[in-house]
Short mmCIF file of C-alpha atoms in Angstrom, two decimals:
data_model
loop_
_atom_site.label_atom_id
_atom_site.label_comp_id
_atom_site.label_asym_id
_atom_site.label_seq_id
_atom_site.Cartn_x
_atom_site.Cartn_y
_atom_site.Cartn_z
CA UNK A 197 -0.18 0.04 0.30
CA UNK A 198 1.02 3.88 -0.88
CA UNK A 199 2.40 5.69 2.13
CA UNK A 200 2.96 9.17 2.31
CA UNK A 201 5.03 11.14 5.08
CA UNK A 202 5.64 14.38 5.36
CA UNK A 203 8.45 15.89 7.29
CA UNK A 204 9.81 19.32 8.05
CA UNK A 205 10.31 22.25 10.74
CA UNK A 206 7.35 23.23 12.27
CA UNK A 207 7.91 26.54 13.13
CA UNK A 208 9.01 29.28 10.52
CA UNK A 209 10.05 32.82 10.90
CA UNK A 210 8.03 35.31 8.94
CA UNK A 211 9.68 36.50 5.63
CA UNK A 212 11.56 32.94 5.82
CA UNK A 213 11.23 29.98 3.24
CA UNK A 214 9.24 27.07 4.45
CA UNK A 215 10.58 23.55 3.32
CA UNK A 216 8.29 20.50 3.68
CA UNK A 217 9.51 16.76 2.34
CA UNK A 218 6.77 14.02 1.43
CA UNK A 219 8.59 10.59 1.54
CA UNK A 220 6.78 8.07 -0.72
CA UNK A 221 6.74 4.18 -0.05
CA UNK A 222 4.85 1.58 -1.81
CA UNK A 223 5.09 3.32 -5.42
CA UNK A 224 7.63 4.43 -7.25
CA UNK A 225 7.07 8.33 -7.74
CA UNK A 226 8.59 7.84 -11.41
CA UNK A 227 6.54 5.45 -12.44
CA UNK A 228 3.23 7.64 -12.72
CA UNK A 229 0.52 9.61 -10.97
CA UNK A 230 0.64 13.42 -9.85
CA UNK A 231 2.21 14.30 -6.63
CA UNK A 232 0.61 17.26 -5.00
CA UNK A 233 0.54 19.60 -1.85
CA UNK A 234 -2.82 21.04 -0.19
CA UNK A 235 -2.58 23.22 3.18
CA UNK A 236 -5.53 23.85 5.83
CA UNK A 237 -5.45 26.54 8.18
CA UNK A 238 -6.55 25.71 11.52
CA UNK A 239 -10.26 25.75 11.60
CA UNK A 240 -10.60 26.25 7.60
CA UNK A 241 -11.15 24.46 4.68
CA UNK A 242 -8.73 22.96 2.18
CA UNK A 243 -6.55 24.69 -0.36
CA UNK A 244 -4.76 23.15 -3.33
CA UNK A 245 -0.91 24.47 -3.58
CA UNK A 246 0.57 22.88 -6.67
CA UNK A 247 1.43 19.29 -8.21
CA UNK A 248 3.97 17.77 -10.09
CA UNK A 249 3.48 15.25 -12.64
CA UNK A 250 5.88 12.28 -12.87
CA UNK A 251 7.03 13.80 -16.06
CA UNK A 252 8.26 16.76 -14.10
CA UNK A 253 5.10 19.11 -15.35
CA UNK A 254 4.27 21.26 -12.20
CA UNK A 255 1.02 23.27 -11.52
CA UNK A 256 0.94 26.12 -9.10
CA UNK A 257 -2.01 27.92 -7.39
CA UNK A 258 -2.03 31.15 -9.24
CA UNK A 259 -2.72 32.91 -5.68
CA UNK A 260 1.09 31.05 -4.51
CA UNK A 261 2.40 30.75 -7.94
CA UNK A 262 5.38 33.48 -7.34
CA UNK A 263 6.26 31.66 -3.99
CA UNK A 264 5.96 28.21 -4.82
CA UNK A 265 8.25 25.34 -6.12
CA UNK A 266 7.56 21.71 -6.04
CA UNK A 267 10.42 19.23 -7.18
CA UNK A 268 11.11 15.54 -7.07
CA UNK A 269 13.92 13.58 -6.02
CA UNK A 270 13.40 10.24 -7.79
CA UNK A 271 16.36 8.70 -5.78
CA UNK A 272 14.77 9.24 -2.84
CA UNK A 273 11.35 8.56 -3.92
CA UNK A 274 10.17 11.87 -2.30
CA UNK A 275 9.22 15.56 -3.61
CA UNK A 276 9.29 18.78 -1.79
CA UNK A 277 7.52 22.14 -1.31
CA UNK A 278 9.12 25.36 -0.86
CA UNK A 279 7.15 28.44 0.01
CA UNK A 280 9.21 31.91 0.12
CA UNK A 281 8.39 34.76 1.98
CA UNK A 282 6.14 33.42 4.61
CA UNK A 283 3.78 35.39 6.56
CA UNK A 284 1.12 34.06 9.36
CA UNK A 285 -1.32 33.65 6.69
CA UNK A 286 0.56 30.72 5.71
CA UNK A 287 0.23 28.62 8.97
CA UNK A 288 -1.54 25.87 8.34
CA UNK A 289 -1.53 21.69 8.39
CA UNK A 290 0.43 20.73 4.93
CA UNK A 291 -0.51 17.78 3.57
CA UNK A 292 1.60 15.66 0.56
CA UNK A 293 -1.36 13.75 -1.81
CA UNK A 294 -1.48 11.33 -4.56
CA UNK A 295 -4.54 10.81 -6.79
CA UNK A 296 -5.66 7.85 -3.89
CA UNK A 297 -3.39 8.68 -1.01
CA UNK A 298 -2.64 11.20 1.46
CA UNK A 299 -0.24 11.90 4.40
CA UNK A 300 -1.24 12.76 7.78
CA UNK A 301 -0.34 16.23 7.62
CA UNK A 302 2.13 18.29 9.57
CA UNK A 303 1.54 21.53 11.03
CA UNK A 304 3.57 24.48 10.35
CA UNK A 305 3.35 27.76 12.13
CA UNK A 306 4.84 30.67 10.71
CA UNK A 307 5.71 33.34 13.90
CA UNK A 308 8.79 34.99 15.13
CA UNK B 33 -11.14 30.09 -10.86
CA UNK B 34 -13.82 27.20 -10.61
CA UNK B 35 -15.60 28.09 -7.58
CA UNK B 36 -17.04 24.87 -5.54
CA UNK B 37 -20.63 25.74 -3.45
CA UNK B 38 -21.74 23.12 -0.78
CA UNK B 39 -24.79 23.06 0.89
CA UNK B 40 -25.65 22.77 3.59
CA UNK B 41 -22.39 23.62 5.49
CA UNK B 42 -24.04 22.03 8.55
CA UNK B 43 -26.14 18.71 8.62
CA UNK B 44 -27.46 17.52 11.64
CA UNK B 45 -28.42 13.67 10.94
CA UNK B 46 -29.79 10.47 12.82
CA UNK B 47 -28.18 7.61 12.93
CA UNK B 48 -30.01 5.04 10.53
CA UNK B 49 -31.56 8.06 8.53
CA UNK B 50 -30.35 9.15 4.93
CA UNK B 51 -28.35 12.40 4.57
CA UNK B 52 -27.11 14.31 1.28
CA UNK B 53 -24.76 16.75 0.29
CA UNK B 54 -25.13 19.00 -2.44
CA UNK B 55 -22.28 20.36 -4.19
CA UNK B 56 -22.55 23.05 -7.47
CA UNK B 57 -19.44 24.37 -9.45
CA UNK B 58 -19.39 27.34 -11.35
CA UNK B 59 -18.60 25.91 -14.40
CA UNK B 60 -19.07 22.50 -15.93
CA UNK B 61 -16.49 20.13 -14.82
CA UNK B 62 -16.70 17.98 -18.06
CA UNK B 63 -12.72 17.55 -19.07
CA UNK B 64 -11.85 17.86 -22.58
CA UNK B 65 -11.01 14.02 -22.26
CA UNK B 66 -14.67 13.09 -21.71
CA UNK B 67 -14.54 12.59 -17.79
CA UNK B 68 -15.81 14.39 -15.08
CA UNK B 69 -13.21 14.71 -12.17
CA UNK B 70 -15.25 15.53 -9.24
CA UNK B 71 -14.38 13.95 -6.20
CA UNK B 72 -15.73 13.74 -2.36
CA UNK B 73 -13.47 13.46 0.14
CA UNK B 74 -14.11 12.82 4.39
CA UNK B 75 -12.49 14.39 7.15
CA UNK B 76 -12.81 12.78 10.34
CA UNK B 77 -12.06 14.97 13.58
CA UNK B 78 -8.48 14.92 13.72
CA UNK B 79 -7.62 13.14 10.67
CA UNK B 80 -6.26 13.83 7.03
CA UNK B 81 -8.99 13.54 4.68
CA UNK B 82 -9.76 10.29 2.87
CA UNK B 83 -10.77 10.18 -0.89
CA UNK B 84 -14.65 8.35 -1.07
CA UNK B 85 -15.43 8.94 -4.21
CA UNK B 86 -14.07 9.66 -7.65
CA UNK B 87 -15.38 11.10 -11.05
CA UNK B 88 -18.57 11.88 -9.63
CA UNK B 89 -19.40 8.20 -8.80
CA UNK B 90 -16.85 5.57 -8.39
CA UNK B 91 -16.59 4.59 -4.78
CA UNK B 92 -12.72 4.15 -3.72
CA UNK B 93 -11.84 0.82 -2.24
CA UNK B 94 -12.75 0.07 1.14
CA UNK B 95 -15.64 2.63 1.23
CA UNK B 96 -19.01 1.27 2.56
CA UNK B 97 -21.92 1.25 -0.33
CA UNK B 98 -24.06 3.69 1.94
CA UNK B 99 -22.03 6.10 -0.04
CA UNK B 100 -22.87 7.07 -3.52
CA UNK B 101 -22.31 9.97 -5.49
CA UNK B 102 -24.27 11.23 -8.56
CA UNK B 103 -24.69 14.28 -10.82
CA UNK B 104 -23.22 16.04 -13.89
CA UNK B 105 -21.82 19.28 -15.44
CA UNK B 106 -21.98 21.55 -12.41
CA UNK B 107 -24.52 19.73 -10.01
CA UNK B 108 -23.04 16.97 -7.72
CA UNK B 109 -24.59 15.32 -5.08
CA UNK B 110 -23.26 12.87 -2.05
CA UNK B 111 -25.60 10.63 -0.61
CA UNK B 112 -25.34 8.39 2.59
CA UNK B 113 -28.22 5.88 2.50
CA UNK B 114 -28.05 4.96 6.22
CA UNK B 115 -25.76 7.24 8.72
CA UNK B 116 -23.46 5.28 11.09
CA UNK B 117 -21.51 6.59 13.93
CA UNK B 118 -18.40 6.63 12.03
CA UNK B 119 -19.75 8.89 9.41
CA UNK B 120 -19.38 12.05 11.83
CA UNK B 121 -16.76 14.78 10.19
CA UNK B 122 -16.38 17.14 7.32
CA UNK B 123 -17.26 16.07 3.85
CA UNK B 124 -15.92 18.16 0.98
CA UNK B 125 -16.26 18.02 -2.93
CA UNK B 126 -13.44 18.66 -5.33
CA UNK B 127 -13.23 19.56 -8.53
CA UNK B 128 -9.90 18.23 -10.62
CA UNK B 129 -11.13 19.25 -14.14
CA UNK B 130 -9.62 23.08 -14.32
CA UNK B 131 -6.61 24.19 -12.76
CA UNK B 132 -6.32 25.59 -9.86
CA UNK B 133 -8.14 22.57 -8.58
CA UNK B 134 -10.62 23.65 -5.78
CA UNK B 135 -12.14 22.33 -2.49
CA UNK B 136 -15.89 23.49 -1.61
CA UNK B 137 -16.10 24.97 1.70
CA UNK B 138 -16.77 21.81 3.69
CA UNK B 139 -20.31 20.09 5.24
CA UNK B 140 -20.01 19.39 8.65
CA UNK B 141 -22.01 16.08 10.04
CA UNK B 142 -22.96 15.73 13.27
CA UNK B 143 -25.39 13.82 15.13
CA UNK B 144 -28.79 15.87 16.30
#
């Protein structure tokens, strides 16, 4: 069974870069599918951040496009999210996902 | 961007009784490939979202058959034929036809 696990700092200072990694087990990232990031501010709904296809094509939410980069490391079977110039509005639980599976999520708080 | 609108936002339910959630999109979700990429997710308290249904009406593996999805174009419905205790949570529709993909606001299902 495919499993996804997010990792990264739980606290990021304003104006700095949020960096998260999603380790995938049970499936080779390079074999297919898309791999994505979604976030959920505390007590609120879900927002797509972006996706990357196994081909390397990326799609970013226009609301975040200038600050987001999603990349894949096939040697480690993982993919990553970088979000620059963060503010308190970026505080959220960040989920990584494939079409069928989601990670457990990781809370990232932006605060000095 | 496509806007997804769910109703109701709060749904009091009775054990063993049916329940229904509506989801409307601001434009047709029929993709150029002929598919309609409308998904339903369940988020139980403290858990990550779990996909229940994809492409309008196809249940994911392990999803009880009391859950069913229907609809076309811009109007979609999730039905629970007989609500069980484990069905409490927030339900989201999500369109995967037009980028950026988008979720509805969520419908909170709780017992009366």
